[in-house]
Amino acid sequence: MKLNNDGKLTIARLAPWLRQRRLSPVELAQEFLRRIGRLDGRLQSYITVTAELALSQARKAEAEIARGRYRGPLHGIPVCLKDLIHTEGIRTTAGSKILANFRPLENAAVVDRLCRAGAVLLGKTNLHEFAFGPTNVNPHFGAVRNPWNAARISGGSSGGSAAAVVAALALAGLGTDTGGSIRIPAAACGCVGLKPTWGRVPLHGIIPLARSLDHVGPLCRCVEDAAIVLGVIAGIDARDASSFGQEGASFLAGMKRGIRGLRLGLPRHYFFDRVQRDVRRNVLAAVEVLRENGAEVREIPLRWLGDTARLAAVITGAEALAYHSEWLRSRPEDYGADVRRRLGEVERVTAVSYLQAREAQQQYAGEFAAVFDKVDCLAVPALPVTATPVAESEVRIGSGFEDVRLALLRLTRPANLAGLPAISVPCGFSRDGLPTGLQIIGRKGDEQTVLRVAYAFERATRWHERFPQDEDGSEASSSAEGRP
């Protein structure tokens, strides 16, 4: 079989074919492995390809489906995992030289759940070293390239999973998100990236960046696929005290009933302060689509977000340093220069400043809770910029320049600090053919409304059907129509 990289290549579309035995899990896995071999040398989205395991799991899935033992919509579906998620006996590098040969003794909780659902693991994907950066320029395993333009970054730190999904080198991927690391590459590459509420998905078996801000979630080709994957990986795990919710709960219920009457918040401050023109245009056009489909758009002030970067930096830095302190003493030369420098900078964070930041974080979450008394969700840009060139350290926004790292993190960090569910969905392209992302942020625990709004936008437009060509990764035409 041969797959075309188009909007029809989704879990929601292929799962019924697998169940009805119109499509072979083995042939599907073989085609994805062929695509990885043919295309990933340019993208560098994978660190480890688990071809033998994938074919073994696909054969098992095919036999089970033939015997009437269908496990659900992920049965026989090829997926990938960010390479800081523990996989038993399979190297898990965290994108680092330090863990280059680390082979965990057990799976992460989310991996066990994917296996029970019958998913087929294609491999482990590239990331910013130890997830400590948003560009996915990795000195040990190479920079992950954007499928729309290989001279551009994928965004990170889950950029390998995003690039693999967009290039059809997997049907879905898992990533982690501490300051935006699912939504940043989703917006930069042009796919759906969902960060659930903090604790919704268990963190057991995930190499941490900053545990109090870390989240696990799916990167997919459409919103329905993200809801399917979330339903498999979410729910309480006894090994993670922060986890909550019922394992196996469905996030599809009610997602398709429309958004008439939903109150959509459009912030006056922070999220639109410094944004490239094409991004602003596309996001505001997306808000109009949601208005036309029945949402009530309310402009709201968010004047208290100015301390976001400082709070996130203090908390992330202190918790990352606690994890890395021994290696920093014994193996400092094995870190890439940017991560080593960042860890060195946070050595100045004191216990007092960390505890003060954690207290301020609770107040920050309270401010957001008050906002959601007035609106049901927020509609904002996921990124203020499109994907930047791989070697660029500054990006132009209007008449000024901003550090690339700070720009990429600026609009996604708020949802991490408050532990809120947030999703990025494709909402158009810039004039030079790069994707832009609409971010929907919801109240704590309300993934359902976030998915409902994202799905309504997706149904009213066709941006989620746009994927780069296989042969040369050529850029999309910015004049293409975005409505049905």
Tab-separated table of C-alpha atoms in Angstrom:
chain	number	residue	atom	x	y	z
A	1	MET	CA	0.000	0.000	0.000
A	2	LYS	CA	1.005	3.641	-0.423
A	3	LEU	CA	-0.267	6.531	1.681
A	4	ASN	CA	-0.806	10.096	0.536
A	5	ASN	CA	-0.023	12.774	3.106
A	6	ASP	CA	-3.423	14.430	3.158
A	7	GLY	CA	-6.173	15.318	5.592
A	8	LYS	CA	-7.838	11.919	5.221
A	9	LEU	CA	-4.926	10.168	6.940
A	10	THR	CA	-6.347	10.254	10.478
A	11	ILE	CA	-7.087	7.815	13.277
A	12	ALA	CA	-10.787	8.657	13.097
A	13	ARG	CA	-10.891	7.667	9.431
A	14	LEU	CA	-8.591	4.623	9.466
A	15	ALA	CA	-9.727	2.983	12.729
A	16	PRO	CA	-13.061	1.736	11.246
A	17	TRP	CA	-11.189	0.316	8.262
A	18	LEU	CA	-8.900	-1.602	10.587
A	19	ARG	CA	-11.850	-2.893	12.604
A	20	GLN	CA	-13.672	-3.980	9.434
A	21	ARG	CA	-10.441	-5.607	8.147
A	22	ARG	CA	-10.480	-3.404	5.052
A	23	LEU	CA	-6.993	-2.294	6.112
A	24	SER	CA	-4.179	-4.468	7.433
A	25	PRO	CA	-2.308	-3.257	10.536
A	26	VAL	CA	0.818	-4.977	9.194
A	27	GLU	CA	0.641	-3.237	5.821
A	28	LEU	CA	-0.062	0.063	7.561
A	29	ALA	CA	2.974	-0.311	9.839
A	30	GLN	CA	5.165	-1.344	6.909
A	31	GLU	CA	4.165	1.745	4.933
A	32	PHE	CA	4.911	4.077	7.844
A	33	LEU	CA	8.293	2.423	8.356
A	34	ARG	CA	9.052	2.855	4.643
A	35	ARG	CA	8.110	6.521	4.882
A	36	ILE	CA	10.396	6.997	7.893
A	37	GLY	CA	13.267	5.398	6.002
A	38	ARG	CA	12.624	7.542	2.937
A	39	LEU	CA	11.862	10.928	4.497
A	40	ASP	CA	13.275	11.201	7.990
A	41	GLY	CA	16.889	11.689	6.967
A	42	ARG	CA	15.883	15.252	6.106
A	43	LEU	CA	13.612	15.925	9.088
A	44	GLN	CA	15.544	14.116	11.856
A	45	SER	CA	12.315	13.583	13.781
A	46	TYR	CA	13.257	10.147	15.172
A	47	ILE	CA	16.106	9.167	17.464
A	48	THR	CA	15.240	5.454	17.592
A	49	VAL	CA	13.022	3.545	15.146
A	50	THR	CA	11.548	0.355	16.651
A	51	ALA	CA	10.804	-1.462	13.405
A	52	GLU	CA	10.853	-5.041	14.774
A	53	LEU	CA	8.624	-4.141	17.708
A	54	ALA	CA	6.211	-2.236	15.445
A	55	LEU	CA	5.815	-5.172	13.072
A	56	SER	CA	5.374	-7.601	15.972
A	57	GLN	CA	2.680	-5.395	17.528
A	58	ALA	CA	1.009	-4.955	14.125
A	59	ARG	CA	0.895	-8.730	13.548
A	60	LYS	CA	-0.611	-9.205	17.006
A	61	ALA	CA	-3.199	-6.495	16.315
A	62	GLU	CA	-4.120	-8.082	12.998
A	63	ALA	CA	-4.600	-11.505	14.599
A	64	GLU	CA	-6.681	-10.091	17.451
A	65	ILE	CA	-8.943	-8.096	15.138
A	66	ALA	CA	-9.426	-11.164	12.948
A	67	ARG	CA	-10.587	-13.107	16.044
A	68	GLY	CA	-13.066	-10.356	16.950
A	69	ARG	CA	-10.971	-8.997	19.824
A	70	TYR	CA	-11.002	-5.355	18.732
A	71	ARG	CA	-9.659	-3.121	21.517
A	72	GLY	CA	-10.786	0.292	20.296
A	73	PRO	CA	-9.792	3.079	17.897
A	74	LEU	CA	-6.028	2.864	18.590
A	75	HIS	CA	-5.871	-0.851	17.805
A	76	GLY	CA	-3.282	-1.230	15.035
A	77	ILE	CA	-2.602	2.546	14.828
A	78	PRO	CA	1.090	3.553	14.336
A	79	VAL	CA	2.266	6.078	16.957
A	80	CYS	CA	5.492	7.645	18.209
A	81	LEU	CA	6.716	8.791	21.623
A	82	LYS	CA	8.878	11.706	22.685
A	83	ASP	CA	12.182	10.197	23.775
A	84	LEU	CA	11.881	11.080	27.456
A	85	ILE	CA	8.956	8.695	27.982
A	86	HIS	CA	10.152	5.424	29.508
A	87	THR	CA	9.862	2.349	27.291
A	88	GLU	CA	10.885	-0.974	28.805
A	89	GLY	CA	14.139	-2.232	27.262
A	90	ILE	CA	14.153	0.504	24.592
A	91	ARG	CA	16.688	3.275	24.923
A	92	THR	CA	15.249	6.510	26.251
A	93	THR	CA	17.782	9.292	25.742
A	94	ALA	CA	15.892	12.495	26.644
A	95	GLY	CA	17.823	13.883	23.677
A	96	SER	CA	21.006	13.776	25.751
A	97	LYS	CA	24.487	12.314	25.648
A	98	ILE	CA	24.174	11.516	29.352
A	99	LEU	CA	21.312	9.048	28.789
A	100	ALA	CA	22.418	7.883	25.336
A	101	ASN	CA	22.304	4.213	26.397
A	102	PHE	CA	19.639	4.320	29.123
A	103	ARG	CA	17.136	1.462	28.843
A	104	PRO	CA	14.299	1.685	31.393
A	105	LEU	CA	13.178	-1.386	33.324
A	106	GLU	CA	9.488	-0.545	32.910
A	107	ASN	CA	7.139	1.479	30.739
A	108	ALA	CA	5.722	4.847	31.622
A	109	ALA	CA	2.077	4.693	32.650
A	110	VAL	CA	1.010	6.232	29.316
A	111	VAL	CA	2.957	3.604	27.360
A	112	ASP	CA	1.257	0.752	29.198
A	113	ARG	CA	-2.084	2.336	28.353
A	114	LEU	CA	-1.204	2.694	24.673
A	115	CYS	CA	-0.098	-0.941	24.613
A	116	ARG	CA	-3.357	-2.089	26.232
A	117	ALA	CA	-5.213	-0.120	23.547
A	118	GLY	CA	-3.310	-2.027	20.846
A	119	ALA	CA	-1.258	0.869	19.460
A	120	VAL	CA	1.812	0.137	17.333
A	121	LEU	CA	5.022	1.895	18.442
A	122	LEU	CA	7.116	3.126	15.504
A	123	GLY	CA	9.840	4.715	17.626
A	124	LYS	CA	11.104	7.444	19.928
A	125	THR	CA	11.237	11.010	18.668
A	126	ASN	CA	13.843	13.754	18.851
A	127	LEU	CA	13.530	16.630	21.324
A	128	HIS	CA	15.330	19.619	22.727
A	129	GLU	CA	17.920	18.172	25.127
A	130	PHE	CA	16.171	17.174	28.382
A	131	ALA	CA	13.159	19.164	27.089
A	132	PHE	CA	14.924	22.333	28.259
A	133	GLY	CA	14.250	24.545	25.250
A	134	PRO	CA	11.603	25.386	22.634
A	135	THR	CA	13.518	25.122	19.329
A	136	ASN	CA	14.443	21.418	19.057
A	137	VAL	CA	17.939	22.295	17.888
A	138	ASN	CA	19.677	19.322	19.481
A	139	PRO	CA	23.521	19.185	19.494
A	140	HIS	CA	23.600	15.399	19.968
A	141	PHE	CA	20.912	14.108	17.588
A	142	GLY	CA	20.504	16.996	15.155
A	143	ALA	CA	17.967	19.778	14.759
A	144	VAL	CA	14.445	18.621	13.962
A	145	ARG	CA	13.431	20.302	10.704
A	146	ASN	CA	10.049	21.779	9.928
A	147	PRO	CA	8.177	19.653	7.342
A	148	TRP	CA	6.983	22.815	5.564
A	149	ASN	CA	10.460	24.298	5.227
A	150	ALA	CA	13.546	22.349	6.299
A	151	ALA	CA	15.478	25.563	6.926
A	152	ARG	CA	13.067	26.340	9.803
A	153	ILE	CA	12.743	24.942	13.307
A	154	SER	CA	10.055	22.467	14.256
A	155	GLY	CA	9.515	24.171	17.593
A	156	GLY	CA	10.001	22.214	20.776
A	157	SER	CA	10.616	20.530	22.908
A	158	SER	CA	8.242	17.917	21.429
A	159	GLY	CA	9.244	18.882	17.901
A	160	GLY	CA	10.145	15.369	16.801
A	161	SER	CA	6.638	14.098	17.508
A	162	ALA	CA	5.045	17.108	15.781
A	163	ALA	CA	7.242	16.829	12.673
A	164	ALA	CA	6.611	13.073	12.463
A	165	VAL	CA	2.842	13.559	12.641
A	166	VAL	CA	2.805	16.375	10.068
A	167	ALA	CA	5.043	14.454	7.632
A	168	ALA	CA	2.914	11.306	8.069
A	169	LEU	CA	5.707	9.381	9.778
A	170	ALA	CA	3.206	8.488	12.527
A	171	LEU	CA	-0.535	8.918	12.918
A	172	ALA	CA	-0.155	10.365	16.419
A	173	GLY	CA	2.580	11.149	18.905
A	174	LEU	CA	2.939	11.862	22.575
A	175	GLY	CA	4.796	14.911	23.825
A	176	THR	CA	5.367	16.714	27.091
A	177	ASP	CA	4.627	20.344	27.866
A	178	THR	CA	6.274	22.338	30.685
A	179	GLY	CA	6.183	25.816	29.150
A	180	GLY	CA	4.491	25.094	25.829
A	181	SER	CA	6.384	22.108	24.443
A	182	ILE	CA	3.338	20.443	22.860
A	183	ARG	CA	1.580	23.556	21.563
A	184	ILE	CA	4.733	25.316	20.288
A	185	PRO	CA	5.680	22.580	17.774
A	186	ALA	CA	2.010	21.951	16.936
A	187	ALA	CA	1.626	25.598	15.911
A	188	ALA	CA	5.020	25.764	14.182
A	189	CYS	CA	4.482	22.569	12.174
A	190	GLY	CA	0.732	22.770	11.581
A	191	CYS	CA	-0.943	19.998	13.597
A	192	VAL	CA	-3.120	19.676	16.686
A	193	GLY	CA	-1.362	19.717	20.063
A	194	LEU	CA	-3.302	19.224	23.305
A	195	LYS	CA	-1.947	19.992	26.779
A	196	PRO	CA	-4.442	18.590	29.305
A	197	THR	CA	-5.113	19.904	32.794
A	198	TRP	CA	-2.133	19.311	35.099
A	199	GLY	CA	-2.580	15.832	36.572
A	200	ARG	CA	-5.124	14.636	33.985
A	201	VAL	CA	-2.465	12.343	32.464
A	202	PRO	CA	-0.101	10.552	34.895
A	203	LEU	CA	3.579	11.486	34.847
A	204	HIS	CA	4.933	8.164	36.134
A	205	GLY	CA	7.830	7.134	33.922
A	206	ILE	CA	8.412	10.567	32.377
A	207	ILE	CA	11.891	12.094	32.686
A	208	PRO	CA	11.051	15.443	34.309
A	209	LEU	CA	11.908	18.985	33.416
A	210	ALA	CA	9.894	20.664	36.198
A	211	ARG	CA	7.454	18.269	37.789
A	212	SER	CA	5.019	20.902	39.059
A	213	LEU	CA	4.626	22.249	35.500
A	214	ASP	CA	5.083	19.061	33.414
A	215	HIS	CA	2.158	17.704	31.369
A	216	VAL	CA	1.821	14.808	28.895
A	217	GLY	CA	-0.473	15.035	25.883
A	218	PRO	CA	-1.093	14.099	22.245
A	219	LEU	CA	0.051	15.606	18.957
A	220	CYS	CA	-2.327	14.566	16.184
A	221	ARG	CA	-3.603	15.334	12.710
A	222	CYS	CA	-7.070	16.485	13.833
A	223	VAL	CA	-8.997	17.333	16.991
A	224	GLU	CA	-10.990	14.093	17.021
A	225	ASP	CA	-7.740	12.110	16.988
A	226	ALA	CA	-6.471	14.124	19.970
A	227	ALA	CA	-9.652	13.337	21.892
A	228	ILE	CA	-9.266	9.635	21.086
A	229	VAL	CA	-5.656	9.514	22.314
A	230	LEU	CA	-6.437	11.539	25.439
A	231	GLY	CA	-9.192	9.083	26.324
A	232	VAL	CA	-6.639	6.264	26.326
A	233	ILE	CA	-3.814	7.914	28.294
A	234	ALA	CA	-5.790	9.980	30.844
A	235	GLY	CA	-6.874	8.998	34.340
A	236	ILE	CA	-5.549	8.336	37.800
A	237	ASP	CA	-2.453	6.191	38.395
A	238	ALA	CA	-1.547	5.006	41.893
A	239	ARG	CA	2.133	5.819	41.263
A	240	ASP	CA	1.402	9.510	40.604
A	241	ALA	CA	-0.218	11.346	43.522
A	242	SER	CA	-1.055	14.337	41.322
A	243	SER	CA	-3.070	12.304	38.810
A	244	PHE	CA	-6.867	12.379	38.760
A	245	GLY	CA	-9.876	11.319	36.740
A	246	GLN	CA	-11.268	8.028	35.525
A	247	GLU	CA	-9.043	5.873	33.328
A	248	GLY	CA	-10.727	5.150	30.002
A	249	ALA	CA	-13.092	8.138	30.143
A	250	SER	CA	-14.260	9.376	26.753
A	251	PHE	CA	-13.517	12.923	25.645
A	252	LEU	CA	-15.566	12.548	22.459
A	253	ALA	CA	-18.956	12.925	24.148
A	254	GLY	CA	-20.471	16.308	23.367
A	255	MET	CA	-17.473	17.433	21.303
A	256	LYS	CA	-19.536	17.670	18.113
A	257	ARG	CA	-22.615	19.475	19.407
A	258	GLY	CA	-21.514	22.956	18.347
A	259	ILE	CA	-20.607	26.109	20.228
A	260	ARG	CA	-23.742	28.242	20.054
A	261	GLY	CA	-23.949	30.294	23.236
A	262	LEU	CA	-20.439	29.521	24.478
A	263	ARG	CA	-18.655	32.596	25.877
A	264	LEU	CA	-15.317	33.074	24.142
A	265	GLY	CA	-12.832	35.404	25.817
A	266	LEU	CA	-10.640	37.617	23.623
A	267	PRO	CA	-7.956	39.182	25.866
A	268	ARG	CA	-7.086	42.837	25.416
A	269	HIS	CA	-3.650	42.446	27.000
A	270	TYR	CA	-0.555	40.245	26.781
A	271	PHE	CA	-1.565	37.693	24.142
A	272	PHE	CA	-1.794	40.231	21.317
A	273	ASP	CA	0.802	42.748	22.537
A	274	ARG	CA	3.760	41.660	20.363
A	275	VAL	CA	2.599	39.386	17.540
A	276	GLN	CA	3.648	39.141	13.896
A	277	ARG	CA	1.131	40.578	11.467
A	278	ASP	CA	0.262	37.287	9.734
A	279	VAL	CA	-0.270	35.536	13.064
A	280	ARG	CA	-2.569	38.307	14.322
A	281	ARG	CA	-4.564	38.310	11.095
A	282	ASN	CA	-5.079	34.536	11.083
A	283	VAL	CA	-6.001	34.251	14.762
A	284	LEU	CA	-8.487	37.125	14.631
A	285	ALA	CA	-9.993	35.580	11.479
A	286	ALA	CA	-10.326	32.312	13.404
A	287	VAL	CA	-12.154	34.109	16.214
A	288	GLU	CA	-14.581	35.500	13.623
A	289	VAL	CA	-15.220	31.960	12.365
A	290	LEU	CA	-16.092	30.922	15.906
A	291	ARG	CA	-18.380	33.967	16.258
A	292	GLU	CA	-20.115	33.062	12.995
A	293	ASN	CA	-20.681	29.560	14.357
A	294	GLY	CA	-22.498	30.801	17.431
A	295	ALA	CA	-19.887	31.704	20.032
A	296	GLU	CA	-20.370	34.920	21.996
A	297	VAL	CA	-17.034	36.788	21.818
A	298	ARG	CA	-16.217	38.953	24.829
A	299	GLU	CA	-13.152	41.177	25.105
A	300	ILE	CA	-11.585	40.818	28.538
A	301	PRO	CA	-8.609	42.409	30.338
A	302	LEU	CA	-5.733	40.267	31.617
A	303	ARG	CA	-3.499	42.858	33.244
A	304	TRP	CA	-1.788	40.486	35.691
A	305	LEU	CA	0.127	38.304	33.189
A	306	GLY	CA	3.256	40.468	33.097
A	307	ASP	CA	5.056	38.323	35.694
A	308	THR	CA	4.537	35.080	33.724
A	309	ALA	CA	8.062	34.744	32.345
A	310	ARG	CA	9.761	35.359	35.692
A	311	LEU	CA	7.570	32.924	37.635
A	312	ALA	CA	7.943	30.207	35.020
A	313	ALA	CA	11.712	30.693	34.827
A	314	VAL	CA	12.184	30.485	38.612
A	315	ILE	CA	10.010	27.383	39.053
A	316	THR	CA	11.303	25.579	35.979
A	317	GLY	CA	14.924	26.433	36.723
A	318	ALA	CA	14.867	25.369	40.371
A	319	GLU	CA	13.100	22.074	39.709
A	320	ALA	CA	15.311	21.275	36.705
A	321	LEU	CA	18.430	22.005	38.752
A	322	ALA	CA	17.275	19.625	41.476
A	323	TYR	CA	17.059	16.824	38.899
A	324	HIS	CA	20.340	17.628	37.139
A	325	SER	CA	22.555	18.637	40.084
A	326	GLU	CA	24.568	15.413	40.278
A	327	TRP	CA	25.265	15.241	36.538
A	328	LEU	CA	26.202	18.928	36.510
A	329	ARG	CA	28.904	18.144	39.050
A	330	SER	CA	30.126	14.900	37.485
A	331	ARG	CA	29.478	15.297	33.723
A	332	PRO	CA	29.060	18.985	32.845
A	333	GLU	CA	30.883	18.566	29.525
A	334	ASP	CA	28.238	16.091	28.319
A	335	TYR	CA	25.498	18.734	28.186
A	336	GLY	CA	24.926	20.792	25.074
A	337	ALA	CA	26.096	24.376	25.418
A	338	ASP	CA	22.644	25.989	25.620
A	339	VAL	CA	21.263	23.617	28.277
A	340	ARG	CA	24.485	23.732	30.311
A	341	ARG	CA	24.380	27.535	30.233
A	342	ARG	CA	20.727	27.614	31.282
A	343	LEU	CA	21.312	25.225	34.162
A	344	GLY	CA	24.285	27.325	35.243
A	345	GLU	CA	22.127	30.439	35.277
A	346	VAL	CA	19.481	28.886	37.515
A	347	GLU	CA	22.044	27.865	40.131
A	348	ARG	CA	21.494	31.380	41.470
A	349	VAL	CA	17.822	30.659	42.257
A	350	THR	CA	17.381	30.584	46.046
A	351	ALA	CA	14.979	28.460	48.074
A	352	VAL	CA	13.209	31.640	49.168
A	353	SER	CA	12.647	32.853	45.595
A	354	TYR	CA	11.406	29.409	44.542
A	355	LEU	CA	8.896	29.185	47.404
A	356	GLN	CA	7.738	32.737	46.744
A	357	ALA	CA	7.240	31.867	43.071
A	358	ARG	CA	5.214	28.797	44.011
A	359	GLU	CA	3.000	30.899	46.267
A	360	ALA	CA	2.555	33.467	43.495
A	361	GLN	CA	1.656	30.599	41.146
A	362	GLN	CA	-1.365	29.797	43.309
A	363	GLN	CA	-2.506	33.417	43.149
A	364	TYR	CA	-1.959	33.337	39.387
A	365	ALA	CA	-4.195	30.259	39.077
A	366	GLY	CA	-6.821	32.033	41.173
A	367	GLU	CA	-6.827	35.011	38.802
A	368	PHE	CA	-7.477	32.657	35.885
A	369	ALA	CA	-10.294	30.927	37.787
A	370	ALA	CA	-11.990	34.309	38.180
A	371	VAL	CA	-11.703	34.896	34.419
A	372	PHE	CA	-13.544	31.633	33.769
A	373	ASP	CA	-16.463	32.874	35.835
A	374	LYS	CA	-17.020	35.326	32.956
A	375	VAL	CA	-16.108	33.222	29.902
A	376	ASP	CA	-15.961	29.529	29.013
A	377	CYS	CA	-12.561	29.647	27.303
A	378	LEU	CA	-9.990	31.995	25.787
A	379	ALA	CA	-9.031	32.267	22.107
A	380	VAL	CA	-5.457	33.514	21.588
A	381	PRO	CA	-2.398	32.865	19.410
A	382	ALA	CA	-0.364	29.784	20.285
A	383	LEU	CA	2.825	31.484	19.045
A	384	PRO	CA	3.471	35.175	18.362
A	385	VAL	CA	5.679	34.209	15.386
A	386	THR	CA	5.967	31.550	12.715
A	387	ALA	CA	8.786	28.994	12.736
A	388	THR	CA	12.137	30.773	12.738
A	389	PRO	CA	15.275	29.778	10.793
A	390	VAL	CA	17.246	27.027	12.562
A	391	ALA	CA	20.307	29.174	13.280
A	392	GLU	CA	18.443	32.357	14.256
A	393	SER	CA	18.649	33.583	17.853
A	394	GLU	CA	16.435	36.661	17.426
A	395	VAL	CA	13.143	37.103	15.603
A	396	ARG	CA	11.620	40.267	14.177
A	397	ILE	CA	8.194	41.270	15.479
A	398	GLY	CA	6.981	44.545	13.979
A	399	SER	CA	9.773	47.075	14.202
A	400	GLY	CA	11.673	45.292	16.988
A	401	PHE	CA	13.477	42.049	17.755
A	402	GLU	CA	12.996	39.473	20.504
A	403	ASP	CA	15.017	36.494	21.699
A	404	VAL	CA	13.657	33.435	19.854
A	405	ARG	CA	13.382	31.306	22.984
A	406	LEU	CA	11.468	33.943	24.934
A	407	ALA	CA	9.165	34.672	22.000
A	408	LEU	CA	8.286	31.004	21.494
A	409	LEU	CA	7.420	30.519	25.180
A	410	ARG	CA	5.630	33.789	25.837
A	411	LEU	CA	2.039	32.811	24.939
A	412	THR	CA	2.019	29.179	26.070
A	413	ARG	CA	3.495	29.540	29.572
A	414	PRO	CA	0.344	30.997	31.180
A	415	ALA	CA	-1.624	27.748	30.807
A	416	ASN	CA	1.247	25.770	32.354
A	417	LEU	CA	1.555	28.034	35.369
A	418	ALA	CA	-2.191	27.761	36.036
A	419	GLY	CA	-2.393	24.047	35.117
A	420	LEU	CA	-5.127	24.722	32.541
A	421	PRO	CA	-6.079	22.626	29.501
A	422	ALA	CA	-5.028	24.230	26.219
A	423	ILE	CA	-4.927	23.185	22.589
A	424	SER	CA	-3.294	24.551	19.441
A	425	VAL	CA	-5.068	23.983	16.131
A	426	PRO	CA	-3.933	25.083	12.647
A	427	CYS	CA	-5.567	28.373	11.628
A	428	GLY	CA	-3.847	29.369	8.403
A	429	PHE	CA	-0.485	30.178	6.874
A	430	SER	CA	1.793	33.166	6.710
A	431	ARG	CA	2.631	34.846	3.421
A	432	ASP	CA	5.761	32.715	3.194
A	433	GLY	CA	3.847	29.458	3.640
A	434	LEU	CA	4.390	28.676	7.331
A	435	PRO	CA	1.596	27.472	9.649
A	436	THR	CA	0.016	29.539	12.408
A	437	GLY	CA	-1.835	28.205	15.442
A	438	LEU	CA	-5.004	29.197	17.300
A	439	GLN	CA	-4.751	28.420	21.024
A	440	ILE	CA	-7.889	27.624	23.030
A	441	ILE	CA	-7.432	27.731	26.830
A	442	GLY	CA	-10.124	26.394	29.167
A	443	ARG	CA	-10.921	26.226	32.851
A	444	LYS	CA	-9.195	23.599	34.971
A	445	GLY	CA	-10.538	20.113	34.287
A	446	ASP	CA	-12.645	21.206	31.302
A	447	GLU	CA	-10.924	19.545	28.361
A	448	GLN	CA	-14.404	18.895	26.968
A	449	THR	CA	-15.098	22.569	26.191
A	450	VAL	CA	-11.588	23.121	24.817
A	451	LEU	CA	-12.058	20.197	22.429
A	452	ARG	CA	-15.572	21.338	21.552
A	453	VAL	CA	-14.397	24.802	20.479
A	454	ALA	CA	-11.382	23.423	18.614
A	455	TYR	CA	-13.544	20.877	16.810
A	456	ALA	CA	-16.104	23.530	15.810
A	457	PHE	CA	-13.337	25.650	14.292
A	458	GLU	CA	-11.874	22.637	12.515
A	459	ARG	CA	-15.254	21.698	11.000
A	460	ALA	CA	-15.779	25.250	9.722
A	461	THR	CA	-12.374	25.455	7.995
A	462	ARG	CA	-9.973	23.229	6.100
A	463	TRP	CA	-6.619	24.181	7.563
A	464	HIS	CA	-6.352	20.807	9.345
A	465	GLU	CA	-6.456	19.087	5.944
A	466	ARG	CA	-3.310	20.856	4.722
A	467	PHE	CA	-0.080	18.853	4.925
A	468	PRO	CA	3.258	19.289	3.120
A	469	GLN	CA	4.132	17.328	0.005
A	470	ASP	CA	6.189	14.197	0.522
A	471	GLU	CA	8.834	14.702	-2.120
A	472	ASP	CA	10.365	18.052	-1.283
A	473	GLY	CA	8.473	19.412	1.726
A	474	SER	CA	7.480	22.421	-0.390
A	475	GLU	CA	5.692	25.234	1.354
A	476	ALA	CA	1.936	25.695	1.159
A	477	SER	CA	0.534	28.494	-0.947
A	478	SER	CA	-0.675	31.286	1.320
A	479	SER	CA	-3.507	32.033	-1.108
A	480	ALA	CA	-5.212	28.669	-0.592
A	481	GLU	CA	-8.811	28.888	0.610
A	482	GLY	CA	-9.364	28.072	4.293
A	483	ARG	CA	-13.144	27.547	4.214
A	484	PRO	CA	-15.203	24.651	2.836
